[in-house]
Short mmCIF file of C-alpha atoms in Angstrom, two decimals:
data_model
loop_
_atom_site.label_atom_id
_atom_site.label_comp_id
_atom_site.label_asym_id
_atom_site.label_seq_id
_atom_site.Cartn_x
_atom_site.Cartn_y
_atom_site.Cartn_z
CA MET A 61 18.26 -1.57 -10.39
CA ARG A 62 17.23 2.09 -10.47
CA ARG A 63 19.95 2.88 -7.94
CA LEU A 64 22.59 1.24 -10.17
CA LEU A 65 21.24 3.09 -13.17
CA ALA A 66 21.55 6.41 -11.35
CA LEU A 67 25.15 5.65 -10.37
CA ARG A 68 25.95 4.72 -13.98
CA ARG A 69 24.54 7.97 -15.27
CA GLU A 70 26.57 9.86 -12.68
CA GLY A 71 29.71 7.99 -13.68
CA LYS A 72 30.11 6.48 -10.20
CA LEU A 73 29.25 2.86 -11.00
CA THR A 74 32.10 0.45 -10.36
CA THR A 75 32.63 -3.19 -11.21
CA GLY A 76 32.59 -4.15 -7.58
CA ARG A 77 29.10 -2.81 -7.07
CA VAL A 78 27.83 -4.65 -10.17
CA ARG A 79 29.45 -7.86 -8.89
CA SER A 80 27.84 -7.38 -5.47
CA ALA A 81 24.40 -6.76 -7.05
CA ALA A 82 24.85 -9.94 -9.13
CA ASP A 83 25.63 -11.97 -6.01
CA VAL A 84 22.54 -10.58 -4.26
CA LEU A 85 20.27 -11.30 -7.22
CA GLY A 86 21.77 -14.70 -7.87
CA VAL A 87 22.68 -14.03 -11.50
CA ARG A 88 25.86 -13.51 -13.47
CA GLU A 89 27.62 -10.17 -13.68
CA ARG A 90 27.08 -9.82 -17.41
CA ALA A 91 23.33 -10.21 -16.88
CA VAL A 92 23.30 -7.13 -14.62
CA TRP A 93 25.23 -5.17 -17.29
CA ARG A 94 22.71 -6.27 -19.89
CA TRP A 95 19.80 -5.13 -17.65
CA LEU A 96 21.45 -1.76 -17.17
CA ALA A 97 21.77 -1.31 -20.90
CA ALA A 98 18.10 -2.16 -21.41
CA ALA A 99 17.11 0.25 -18.63
CA GLU A 100 19.01 3.10 -20.30
CA ARG A 101 16.99 2.53 -23.45
CA ASP A 102 13.67 2.17 -21.63
CA ASP A 103 13.02 3.32 -18.06
CA ALA A 104 10.20 0.73 -17.67
CA ALA A 105 12.76 -2.02 -17.87
CA ALA A 106 14.25 -0.90 -14.57
CA LEU A 107 11.05 -1.87 -12.75
CA ALA A 108 11.26 -5.52 -13.89
CA PRO A 109 14.89 -6.38 -14.59
CA GLY A 110 15.29 -9.45 -16.81
CA GLU A 111 11.66 -9.32 -18.01
CA ARG A 112 11.26 -9.35 -21.73
CA ALA A 113 9.63 -6.27 -23.03
CA ALA A 114 6.14 -6.61 -24.40
CA TYR A 115 5.81 -6.32 -28.19
CA PRO A 116 2.82 -6.42 -30.49
CA GLY A 117 1.79 -9.93 -31.36
CA ARG A 118 3.39 -11.59 -28.35
CA PHE A 119 1.57 -14.80 -27.43
CA THR A 120 -0.38 -14.61 -24.15
CA VAL A 121 -2.42 -17.18 -22.21
CA THR A 122 -6.12 -16.98 -23.14
CA ASP A 123 -9.16 -18.53 -21.54
CA GLU A 124 -9.02 -21.27 -24.13
CA VAL A 125 -5.49 -22.20 -23.07
CA ARG A 126 -6.53 -22.17 -19.38
CA ALA A 127 -9.39 -24.55 -20.19
CA LEU A 128 -7.15 -26.94 -22.12
CA LEU A 129 -4.61 -26.88 -19.29
CA ALA A 130 -7.30 -27.92 -16.86
CA LEU A 131 -8.53 -30.55 -19.26
CA TRP A 132 -5.08 -32.08 -19.77
CA GLU A 133 -4.01 -31.60 -16.13
CA GLY A 134 -1.20 -29.16 -16.93
CA ASN A 135 0.29 -31.14 -19.80
CA VAL A 136 1.63 -28.35 -22.04
CA ALA A 137 2.56 -30.78 -24.88
CA ALA A 138 -1.02 -32.11 -24.93
CA VAL A 139 -2.36 -28.54 -25.02
CA HIS A 140 -0.06 -27.78 -27.96
CA ARG A 141 -1.31 -30.84 -29.87
CA GLU A 142 -4.94 -29.78 -29.20
CA LEU A 143 -4.29 -26.21 -30.41
CA THR A 144 -2.52 -27.59 -33.54
CA ALA A 145 -5.46 -29.91 -34.33
CA ARG A 146 -7.97 -27.10 -33.95
CA ALA A 147 -5.91 -24.86 -36.21
CA ALA A 148 -5.86 -27.68 -38.85
CA ARG A 149 -9.67 -27.77 -38.66
CA GLY A 150 -9.81 -23.99 -39.14
CA GLU A 151 -10.93 -23.24 -35.56
CA GLY A 152 -8.22 -20.80 -34.65
CA ALA A 153 -4.74 -19.48 -35.36
CA PRO A 154 -1.76 -21.84 -35.31
CA PRO A 155 -0.16 -22.05 -31.85
CA PRO A 156 3.39 -20.99 -31.17
CA SER A 157 6.18 -23.45 -30.48
CA ILE A 158 6.20 -25.49 -27.35
CA PRO A 159 9.08 -23.46 -25.70
CA THR A 160 7.12 -20.23 -26.40
CA LEU A 161 3.97 -21.77 -24.91
CA HIS A 162 5.94 -22.79 -21.80
CA ARG A 163 7.34 -19.27 -21.37
CA ALA A 164 3.90 -17.71 -21.77
CA ILE A 165 2.38 -20.05 -19.15
CA ARG A 166 5.20 -19.27 -16.69
CA ARG A 167 4.88 -15.58 -17.32
CA ASP A 168 1.10 -15.18 -17.30
CA LEU A 169 0.14 -17.70 -14.59
CA THR A 170 1.18 -17.76 -10.98
CA PRO A 171 2.64 -20.92 -9.45
CA GLY A 172 -0.61 -21.44 -7.60
CA GLU A 173 -2.64 -21.23 -10.80
CA ARG A 174 -0.37 -23.64 -12.61
CA ALA A 175 -0.60 -26.10 -9.71
CA GLY A 176 -4.37 -25.74 -9.50
CA LEU A 177 -4.87 -26.39 -13.19
CA ALA A 178 -2.69 -29.49 -12.95
CA GLY A 179 -3.72 -30.95 -9.57
CA GLY A 180 -6.88 -29.18 -8.40
CA GLU A 181 -7.68 -26.99 -5.48
CA ARG A 182 -5.69 -28.92 -2.95
CA ALA A 183 -2.50 -28.57 -5.00
CA ALA A 184 -3.15 -24.85 -5.48
CA ARG A 185 -3.67 -24.35 -1.73
CA LYS A 186 -0.02 -25.34 -1.15
CA HIS A 187 1.03 -22.05 -2.76
CA ASP A 188 -1.26 -19.83 -0.67
CA VAL A 189 -0.18 -17.73 2.29
CA PHE A 190 -2.16 -18.20 5.49
CA LEU A 191 -2.24 -16.15 8.63
CA ALA A 192 -1.24 -17.77 11.89
CA ARG A 193 -3.62 -17.55 14.82
CA PRO A 194 -2.30 -16.19 18.16
CA ARG A 195 -1.33 -18.86 20.62
CA GLY A 196 -3.99 -17.86 23.14
CA TRP A 197 -4.29 -19.64 26.48
CA ARG A 198 -4.91 -23.24 27.56
CA ASN A 199 -8.43 -24.56 27.01
CA GLN A 200 -9.31 -21.51 24.92
CA ALA A 201 -9.85 -23.66 21.84
CA TRP A 202 -9.59 -27.36 21.08
CA GLU A 203 -9.51 -29.02 17.70
CA THR A 204 -10.71 -32.59 17.02
CA ASP A 205 -10.57 -34.95 14.03
CA HIS A 206 -10.74 -38.57 12.95
CA MET A 207 -7.72 -40.19 11.31
CA GLN A 208 -7.53 -43.64 9.69
CA ALA A 209 -4.13 -45.02 10.62
CA PRO A 210 -2.21 -46.27 7.53
CA VAL A 211 -1.27 -49.40 9.50
CA LEU A 212 -2.82 -52.88 9.12
CA VAL A 213 -3.78 -54.31 12.53
CA ASP A 214 -4.99 -57.78 13.40
CA VAL A 215 -8.61 -57.44 14.61
CA ASP A 216 -10.25 -60.82 15.32
CA GLY A 217 -8.16 -62.45 12.63
CA LYS A 218 -8.78 -59.80 9.97
CA ALA A 219 -6.37 -57.11 8.81
CA ARG A 220 -7.96 -53.74 9.37
CA ARG A 221 -6.87 -50.09 9.51
CA PRO A 222 -7.98 -48.66 12.86
CA TRP A 223 -9.24 -45.09 13.31
CA ILE A 224 -7.88 -42.58 15.81
CA THR A 225 -10.08 -39.83 17.35
CA TRP A 226 -8.38 -37.18 19.43
CA PHE A 227 -8.66 -33.70 20.93
CA THR A 228 -5.72 -31.31 21.01
CA ASP A 229 -5.22 -27.97 22.71
CA CYS A 230 -4.29 -25.21 20.29
CA ALA A 231 -2.31 -23.11 22.82
CA THR A 232 0.00 -25.83 24.19
CA ASN A 233 -0.12 -28.49 21.40
CA ALA A 234 -1.05 -31.03 24.09
CA ILE A 235 -3.13 -34.12 23.21
CA THR A 236 -5.88 -33.93 25.79
CA GLY A 237 -7.85 -37.04 24.78
CA VAL A 238 -7.63 -39.97 22.39
CA ALA A 239 -9.80 -42.94 21.42
CA VAL A 240 -9.03 -45.84 18.96
CA THR A 241 -11.69 -47.88 17.18
CA PRO A 242 -10.98 -50.95 15.04
CA VAL A 243 -13.54 -49.93 12.36
CA HIS A 244 -15.16 -46.73 11.23
CA PRO A 245 -15.67 -44.30 14.11
CA SER A 246 -19.03 -43.06 15.32
CA ARG A 247 -20.45 -40.73 17.92
CA GLU A 248 -19.46 -43.28 20.52
CA SER A 249 -15.78 -42.72 19.57
CA VAL A 250 -16.23 -38.90 19.87
CA LEU A 251 -17.85 -39.25 23.33
CA ALA A 252 -15.14 -41.64 24.60
CA ALA A 253 -12.38 -39.28 23.44
CA LEU A 254 -14.26 -36.32 24.96
CA ARG A 255 -14.41 -38.00 28.36
CA SER A 256 -10.74 -38.78 28.33
CA ALA A 257 -9.99 -35.16 27.23
CA VAL A 258 -12.06 -33.47 29.96
CA LEU A 259 -11.12 -35.68 32.90
CA ARG A 260 -7.88 -34.78 34.67
CA ASP A 261 -7.65 -37.73 37.04
CA GLU A 262 -5.22 -40.54 36.43
CA PRO A 263 -4.48 -41.83 33.79
CA TYR A 264 -5.78 -38.84 31.85
CA GLY A 265 -4.25 -35.87 33.69
CA PRO A 266 -2.95 -33.34 34.08
CA PHE A 267 -4.34 -32.10 30.73
CA GLY A 268 -8.10 -31.57 30.63
CA GLY A 269 -10.97 -29.49 31.92
CA LEU A 270 -13.65 -27.86 29.82
CA PRO A 271 -12.62 -25.82 26.79
CA GLU A 272 -14.31 -22.66 25.68
CA LYS A 273 -14.82 -23.91 22.14
CA VAL A 274 -14.07 -26.90 19.94
CA ARG A 275 -13.42 -26.72 16.22
CA VAL A 276 -14.82 -29.48 14.02
CA ASP A 277 -14.88 -29.95 10.24
CA ARG A 278 -18.54 -30.77 9.53
CA GLY A 279 -18.10 -34.40 10.42
CA LYS A 280 -21.49 -36.07 10.99
CA ASP A 281 -20.18 -37.82 14.06
CA PHE A 282 -19.07 -34.58 15.69
CA LEU A 283 -22.31 -32.82 14.74
CA SER A 284 -24.65 -35.63 15.79
CA ARG A 285 -27.49 -34.92 18.21
CA THR A 286 -25.84 -36.78 21.05
CA VAL A 287 -22.48 -35.00 20.74
CA THR A 288 -23.92 -31.52 20.30
CA ALA A 289 -26.22 -32.07 23.23
CA ALA A 290 -23.23 -33.09 25.38
CA PHE A 291 -21.35 -29.96 24.35
CA ASP A 292 -24.39 -27.83 25.13
CA LEU A 293 -24.74 -29.35 28.62
CA LEU A 294 -21.04 -28.75 29.28
CA ASP A 295 -21.31 -25.17 28.05
CA VAL A 296 -18.81 -25.64 25.23
CA THR A 297 -19.16 -23.81 21.94
CA VAL A 298 -18.86 -25.87 18.80
CA GLU A 299 -17.24 -24.03 15.85
CA ASP A 300 -18.33 -25.78 12.61
CA LEU A 301 -15.67 -25.04 10.01
CA PRO A 302 -16.46 -24.96 6.28
CA ALA A 303 -15.89 -28.10 4.31
CA TYR A 304 -12.43 -28.78 2.75
CA THR A 305 -10.61 -26.20 4.90
CA PRO A 306 -7.96 -28.15 6.77
CA HIS A 307 -5.86 -24.99 7.20
CA LEU A 308 -8.48 -23.68 9.67
CA LYS A 309 -7.63 -26.47 12.11
CA GLY A 310 -3.93 -26.71 11.47
CA THR A 311 -3.02 -28.00 14.99
CA VAL A 312 -4.81 -31.31 14.67
CA GLU A 313 -3.91 -31.67 10.98
CA GLY A 314 -0.26 -31.24 11.90
CA LEU A 315 -0.71 -33.85 14.62
CA ASN A 316 -2.11 -36.26 12.00
CA ARG A 317 1.02 -35.84 9.88
CA ALA A 318 3.35 -36.03 12.86
CA VAL A 319 2.02 -39.33 14.20
CA GLU A 320 2.47 -40.99 10.87
CA SER A 321 6.05 -39.94 10.35
CA MET A 322 7.11 -40.35 13.99
CA LEU A 323 5.29 -43.58 14.96
CA LEU A 324 3.10 -45.29 12.37
CA ALA A 325 5.71 -45.47 9.58
CA ALA A 326 7.95 -47.68 11.74
CA LEU A 327 5.23 -50.17 12.75
CA PRO A 328 4.77 -53.55 11.04
CA GLY A 329 1.91 -53.48 8.51
CA TYR A 330 2.53 -49.90 7.41
CA ALA A 331 0.35 -49.54 4.34
CA ARG A 332 2.33 -46.79 2.59
CA GLN A 333 5.72 -48.38 2.65
CA PRO A 334 7.53 -48.26 -0.69
CA ARG A 335 7.55 -51.68 -2.21
CA PRO A 336 8.64 -53.09 -5.62
CA GLY A 337 5.85 -53.06 -8.17
CA LYS A 338 3.04 -50.64 -8.86
CA ARG A 339 0.47 -52.14 -6.45
CA PHE A 340 0.69 -52.51 -2.69
CA SER A 341 1.43 -56.10 -1.69
CA ARG A 342 1.98 -57.12 1.90
CA SER A 343 4.50 -59.80 2.67
CA LYS A 344 2.91 -63.12 3.63
CA ASP A 345 5.29 -63.71 6.51
CA GLU A 346 4.73 -60.25 8.01
CA VAL A 347 3.30 -60.46 11.53
CA LEU A 348 0.75 -57.69 12.28
CA LEU A 349 0.25 -56.04 15.59
CA GLY A 350 -2.84 -56.90 17.56
CA PHE A 351 -5.35 -54.16 18.28
CA GLU A 352 -4.39 -54.11 21.92
CA ASP A 353 -0.65 -53.71 21.13
CA PHE A 354 -1.37 -51.01 18.59
CA THR A 355 -3.44 -49.04 21.15
CA ALA A 356 -0.73 -49.41 23.77
CA ARG A 357 1.96 -48.10 21.46
CA LEU A 358 -0.20 -45.20 20.41
CA LEU A 359 -0.91 -44.23 24.03
CA ASP A 360 2.81 -44.46 24.83
CA TRP A 361 3.59 -42.16 21.94
CA THR A 362 0.87 -39.75 23.16
CA ARG A 363 2.52 -39.56 26.54
CA TRP A 364 5.90 -38.99 24.87
CA TRP A 365 4.41 -36.20 22.74
CA ASN A 366 2.96 -34.44 25.80
CA THR A 367 5.95 -34.81 28.16
CA GLU A 368 9.15 -35.10 26.09
CA HIS A 369 8.59 -33.74 22.60
CA ARG A 370 9.42 -30.08 22.02
CA PRO A 371 7.38 -28.70 19.10
CA ALA A 372 8.89 -25.72 17.25
CA PRO A 373 6.00 -23.30 18.08
CA LEU A 374 6.61 -23.79 21.80
CA ARG A 375 10.22 -22.61 21.52
CA GLY A 376 11.97 -25.37 23.37
CA ARG A 377 9.24 -26.26 25.82
CA THR A 378 7.19 -29.47 26.00
CA PRO A 379 3.37 -29.32 25.92
CA PHE A 380 3.47 -30.35 29.59
CA GLN A 381 5.71 -27.39 30.46
CA ALA A 382 3.59 -25.00 28.38
CA TRP A 383 0.46 -26.27 30.20
CA GLN A 384 2.00 -25.86 33.64
CA ASP A 385 3.33 -22.36 32.88
CA ASP A 386 -0.15 -21.14 31.91
CA PRO A 387 -2.01 -19.64 34.90
CA THR A 388 -5.43 -19.86 33.30
CA PRO A 389 -7.96 -21.42 35.73
CA LEU A 390 -9.53 -24.73 34.63
CA ARG A 391 -13.15 -25.80 34.67
CA ASP A 392 -13.57 -29.36 35.92
CA VAL A 393 -16.57 -31.69 35.83
CA PRO A 394 -17.12 -34.60 38.19
CA ALA A 395 -16.62 -37.96 36.55
CA ALA A 396 -20.13 -39.11 37.39
CA ASP A 397 -21.76 -35.99 35.87
CA LEU A 398 -19.49 -36.19 32.82
CA TRP A 399 -20.60 -39.80 32.24
CA THR A 400 -24.25 -38.78 32.48
CA PHE A 401 -23.85 -35.80 30.09
CA THR A 402 -22.10 -37.96 27.41
CA LEU A 403 -24.82 -40.58 27.22
CA GLU A 404 -27.64 -40.60 24.72
CA ASP A 405 -31.12 -40.04 26.10
CA ALA A 406 -33.76 -42.66 25.17
CA GLY A 407 -36.76 -41.10 27.01
CA ILE A 408 -38.90 -42.23 29.89
CA ARG A 409 -40.11 -45.78 30.56
CA THR A 410 -42.01 -47.63 33.28
CA LEU A 411 -40.15 -50.16 35.35
CA THR A 412 -42.19 -53.43 35.31
CA THR A 413 -41.76 -56.84 36.94
CA ARG A 414 -39.81 -57.88 33.81
CA GLY A 415 -37.40 -54.91 34.07
CA VAL A 416 -37.09 -51.98 31.62
CA ARG A 417 -38.30 -52.41 28.05
CA PHE A 418 -35.92 -50.78 25.52
CA ARG A 419 -35.84 -51.45 21.83
CA ARG A 420 -38.14 -54.49 22.21
CA ARG A 421 -35.75 -56.12 24.70
CA ASP A 422 -35.80 -56.39 28.46
CA TYR A 423 -33.03 -55.09 30.70
CA VAL A 424 -32.73 -56.07 34.35
CA GLY A 425 -30.56 -55.11 37.33
CA ALA A 426 -30.16 -56.25 40.91
CA TRP A 427 -31.19 -52.81 42.23
CA MET A 428 -34.67 -53.14 40.64
CA THR A 429 -36.04 -55.35 43.50
CA GLY A 430 -39.00 -53.59 45.00
CA GLN A 431 -38.86 -50.72 42.43
CA ALA A 432 -41.56 -51.90 39.96
CA ARG A 433 -44.06 -49.37 38.54
CA ILE A 434 -41.81 -46.33 38.94
CA ARG A 435 -41.00 -43.99 36.03
CA VAL A 436 -37.40 -44.06 34.94
CA ARG A 437 -35.27 -42.29 32.33
CA ILE A 438 -32.93 -44.38 30.11
CA ARG A 439 -29.54 -43.27 28.91
CA PHE A 440 -27.11 -45.39 26.98
CA MET A 441 -23.79 -45.36 25.17
CA PRO A 442 -24.31 -45.54 21.37
CA HIS A 443 -23.72 -49.05 19.95
CA HIS A 444 -23.28 -50.54 23.42
CA ASP A 445 -26.62 -52.32 23.52
CA HIS A 446 -25.65 -54.83 26.22
CA ARG A 447 -26.10 -52.31 29.06
CA ILE A 448 -28.15 -49.18 29.76
CA GLU A 449 -27.99 -46.60 32.59
CA VAL A 450 -31.26 -45.90 34.47
CA TYR A 451 -32.20 -42.67 36.24
CA HIS A 452 -35.26 -41.64 38.20
CA ALA A 453 -37.57 -39.77 35.84
CA ALA A 454 -38.70 -37.15 38.46
CA THR A 455 -35.58 -36.43 40.47
CA GLY A 456 -32.85 -37.43 37.97
CA GLN A 457 -31.17 -39.56 40.59
CA TYR A 458 -28.93 -42.35 39.21
CA LEU A 459 -30.50 -45.70 40.05
CA GLY A 460 -27.99 -48.08 38.48
CA PRO A 461 -27.07 -50.06 35.37
CA ALA A 462 -29.34 -52.62 33.68
CA ASP A 463 -27.98 -55.49 31.59
CA LEU A 464 -29.72 -57.31 28.74
CA ALA A 465 -31.88 -60.18 29.99
CA ASP A 466 -31.36 -63.61 28.46
CA GLN A 467 -28.17 -62.41 26.72
CA ALA A 468 -26.65 -64.82 24.24
CA THR A 469 -23.31 -66.46 24.95
CA GLU A 470 -20.19 -65.57 23.02
CA GLU A 471 -20.34 -68.93 21.20
CA GLN A 472 -23.91 -68.23 20.05
CA VAL A 473 -23.05 -64.73 18.92
CA SER A 474 -20.03 -66.03 16.99
CA ALA A 475 -22.15 -68.70 15.31
CA VAL A 476 -24.78 -66.20 14.27
CA ARG A 477 -22.08 -63.87 12.85
CA ARG A 478 -20.54 -66.72 10.88
CA ALA A 479 -23.92 -67.71 9.45
CA ARG A 480 -24.62 -64.08 8.49
CA ALA A 481 -21.23 -63.77 6.82
CA ALA A 482 -21.72 -67.01 4.86
CA ARG A 483 -25.14 -65.85 3.71
CA ALA A 484 -23.75 -62.44 2.66
CA ARG A 485 -20.93 -64.20 0.68
CA ARG A 486 -23.40 -66.47 -1.12
CA LEU A 487 -25.70 -63.53 -1.96
CA LYS A 488 -22.78 -61.44 -3.21
CA LYS A 489 -21.51 -64.31 -5.35
CA ASP A 490 -24.96 -64.88 -6.86
CA LEU A 491 -25.36 -61.16 -7.61
CA GLU A 492 -21.93 -60.93 -9.23
CA ALA A 493 -22.68 -63.98 -11.36
CA SER A 494 -26.01 -62.53 -12.53
CA GLN A 495 -24.49 -59.12 -13.38
CA ARG A 496 -21.35 -60.39 -15.11
CA GLN A 497 -21.43 -59.53 -18.72
CA ARG A 498 -18.96 -60.32 -21.49
CA TYR A 499 -18.42 -58.31 -24.67
CA ALA A 500 -16.74 -59.15 -27.89
CA ALA A 501 -13.36 -57.63 -28.64
CA ALA A 502 -13.60 -54.87 -31.26
CA ILE A 503 -10.96 -54.22 -33.92
CA ARG A 504 -12.91 -51.39 -35.59
CA ALA A 505 -15.27 -48.65 -34.44
CA GLU A 506 -18.61 -50.38 -33.75
CA PRO A 507 -21.22 -50.53 -30.95
CA PRO A 508 -20.44 -52.91 -28.05
CA ARG A 509 -21.69 -56.46 -28.71
CA GLN A 510 -22.60 -58.70 -25.76
CA LEU A 511 -21.68 -62.33 -25.69
CA GLY A 512 -23.81 -65.25 -24.49
CA ALA A 513 -26.18 -67.46 -26.44
CA LEU A 514 -29.54 -68.82 -25.26
CA THR A 515 -32.07 -71.00 -26.92
CA GLY A 516 -35.62 -69.75 -27.11
CA ALA A 517 -36.81 -72.41 -24.71
CA GLN A 518 -34.17 -71.45 -22.16
CA ALA A 519 -35.14 -67.76 -22.36
CA ASP A 520 -38.83 -68.55 -21.97
CA ALA A 521 -38.16 -70.78 -18.92
CA GLU A 522 -36.03 -68.19 -17.20
CA LEU A 523 -38.55 -65.42 -17.83
CA ALA A 524 -41.38 -67.59 -16.54
CA GLN A 525 -39.46 -68.39 -13.41
CA SER A 526 -38.64 -64.75 -12.75
CA ALA A 527 -42.31 -63.82 -13.38
CA ASP A 528 -43.46 -66.46 -10.83
CA VAL A 529 -41.05 -65.13 -8.26
CA GLY A 530 -42.23 -61.60 -8.78
CA LEU A 531 -45.87 -62.57 -8.38
CA SER A 532 -45.17 -64.44 -5.18
CA GLN A 533 -43.37 -61.43 -3.72
CA LEU A 534 -46.14 -59.08 -4.78
CA ALA A 535 -48.96 -61.23 -3.40
CA LEU A 536 -51.13 -59.57 -0.78
CA PRO A 537 -53.14 -61.37 1.92
CA ASP A 538 -56.42 -59.88 0.70
CA VAL A 539 -56.02 -60.95 -2.97
CA VAL A 540 -58.31 -63.97 -2.30
CA PRO A 541 -61.49 -62.64 -0.66
CA PRO A 542 -62.44 -64.21 2.65
CA ALA A 543 -65.34 -66.65 2.94
CA ALA A 544 -68.79 -65.29 3.68
CA PRO A 545 -69.80 -65.30 7.40
CA PRO A 546 -72.61 -67.49 8.66
CA ALA A 547 -76.10 -66.42 7.69
CA ASP A 548 -77.11 -65.57 11.25
CA TRP A 549 -74.35 -62.92 11.58
CA ARG A 550 -75.28 -59.29 11.27
CA THR A 551 -73.02 -58.37 8.34
CA PRO A 552 -73.21 -54.90 6.69
CA ALA A 553 -73.92 -54.94 2.98
CA SER A 554 -70.64 -53.08 2.28
CA LEU A 555 -68.65 -55.91 3.96
CA ALA A 556 -70.74 -58.63 2.47
CA ALA A 557 -69.90 -57.43 -1.00
CA LEU A 558 -66.20 -58.18 -0.32
CA THR A 559 -66.70 -61.79 0.59
CA THR A 560 -67.05 -64.90 -1.56
CA PRO A 561 -70.79 -65.60 -1.94
CA THR A 562 -70.38 -69.21 -3.13
CA ARG A 563 -68.72 -70.38 0.08
CA SER A 564 -69.88 -69.63 3.61
CA ALA A 565 -68.47 -70.48 7.02
CA PRO A 566 -70.29 -73.14 9.05
CA CYS A 567 -73.02 -71.82 11.29
CA PRO A 568 -72.38 -72.22 15.01
CA SER A 569 -74.68 -74.78 16.64
CA GLY A 570 -77.47 -73.65 18.89
CA ARG A 571 -78.06 -70.25 17.16
CA ASP A 572 -81.14 -69.15 15.42
CA SER A 573 -80.81 -68.19 11.78
CA THR A 574 -81.11 -64.51 10.99
CA ALA A 575 -81.37 -62.66 7.73
CA THR A 576 -78.94 -59.99 6.74
CA ALA A 577 -80.45 -56.55 6.49
CA PRO A 578 -79.04 -53.73 4.42
CA ASP A 579 -77.21 -50.85 6.08
CA SER A 580 -79.21 -47.93 7.36
CA PRO A 581 -78.80 -44.54 5.63
CA ASP A 582 -76.47 -43.35 8.39
CA GLY A 583 -74.01 -46.15 7.74
CA ARG A 584 -74.76 -48.30 10.78
CA ALA A 585 -75.65 -51.93 10.52
CA ALA A 586 -79.40 -52.54 10.61
CA ARG A 587 -81.05 -54.83 13.20
CA PRO A 588 -81.41 -58.34 11.75
CA THR A 589 -84.77 -59.68 10.92
CA THR A 590 -85.69 -62.79 12.93
CA LYS A 591 -88.55 -65.28 12.74
CA GLU A 592 -90.26 -63.71 15.75
CA ASP A 593 -90.28 -60.35 13.99
CA GLY A 594 -91.93 -61.88 10.95
CA ASP A 595 -94.68 -63.46 13.10
CA ALA A 596 -95.27 -60.16 14.87
CA SER A 597 -95.66 -58.39 11.64
#
């Protein structure tokens, strides 16, 4: 604008140059002429063409307006009504018109501030500018995350949304490891995905090896003692990112968005599919995928992503090609050692003739014959309590697996689970019935009034029943004192005071009667006085 103003003052400004400037700025030609006229009157207008000049008394956004915008989630009309109501009560000056308030908010607040006041920090973060990390080399850094798939899958007759746990390489965008669980993931899911990520044998290869560091987002499963111990043994650094910072692990977050739009949105049972009505309702005749079919499709998509998909950051290459073109040497771990490192340590036990005792249950194996009385170390996969792995405590040599002795059949386990579910449903129904309260409808401002009438006799009976139940639950075994021991027993006076003196236990036959002597000064029981002692005295 200052260049055009100088040309105009020199008399060299032509209509073609003004028209070209208008095309570049995206405005009309007469707007440029108007800006030039304003710049001739005030040189400051040339720095911000089109900006209205400040004047005394112009409305600006105050802290009060900011607070009201946050309270009403960016609703300017609601903020205007609140300011008008406050002015009517004498709590401030009358606000300007709604268009003026809109202009002031657009002028004084950035797009990120307006989005943050309306939608919170996550909405404001969409207007921020982030630096991109350098690509680096393969296995320099991995990122890992859990993702709940927005797809309903048939798991033992119930519709559930499975969880996906995967590791991805930041340099090549390759998915190095993936694990799927029907319910909420745990440290077992992380360890299973880690093994598939590190191993490079079929069917996991060629991606894998040990990374230099892994970025996690403060998930308790990723930071559990078992997982962190496995990373330490494998000499892998864990980078714990601050909470609510998905932009710091953008590779895996982008993968979460990509798998939904490329695969999950086309599967039956997709939970975010637009449907008529306000609430999600699944069609009754819709056939859901089984858990096995869902896992197979996800693994097929993973292979497609690694070998055929060409992400934009790789500039026309697939993750497989980017991995093969990188000459960085890889650190491999034998499968047996990796299995050992990714198991949870349960300490040292003694192998007995009944096997290994772990969590009050016995585990046995065919290799235990002739090995009784040796010291062994137990390792196990979390939540897989049907089998443990046994190692020699002194040498660390792997001895073999041990299975749960007297393990229940599948029919017995199913029956127990059905009984537990029925009991839980009954308990939940009883609790909901006891906590359900009804209130009278109000047509005027008044305190809430509960409904439900009881007679005095009904109230007394229910209170008496609840009091009896409470006393029975609080009863202790020593509320009723024990009976007094036989007279010939040497009972300390401190213990005799706690017994019932009116009732004594029967005296064993064939035993002379003795008298109870008081305790000695040092607290030990005194020697009883017998009939022979009395004669001797």
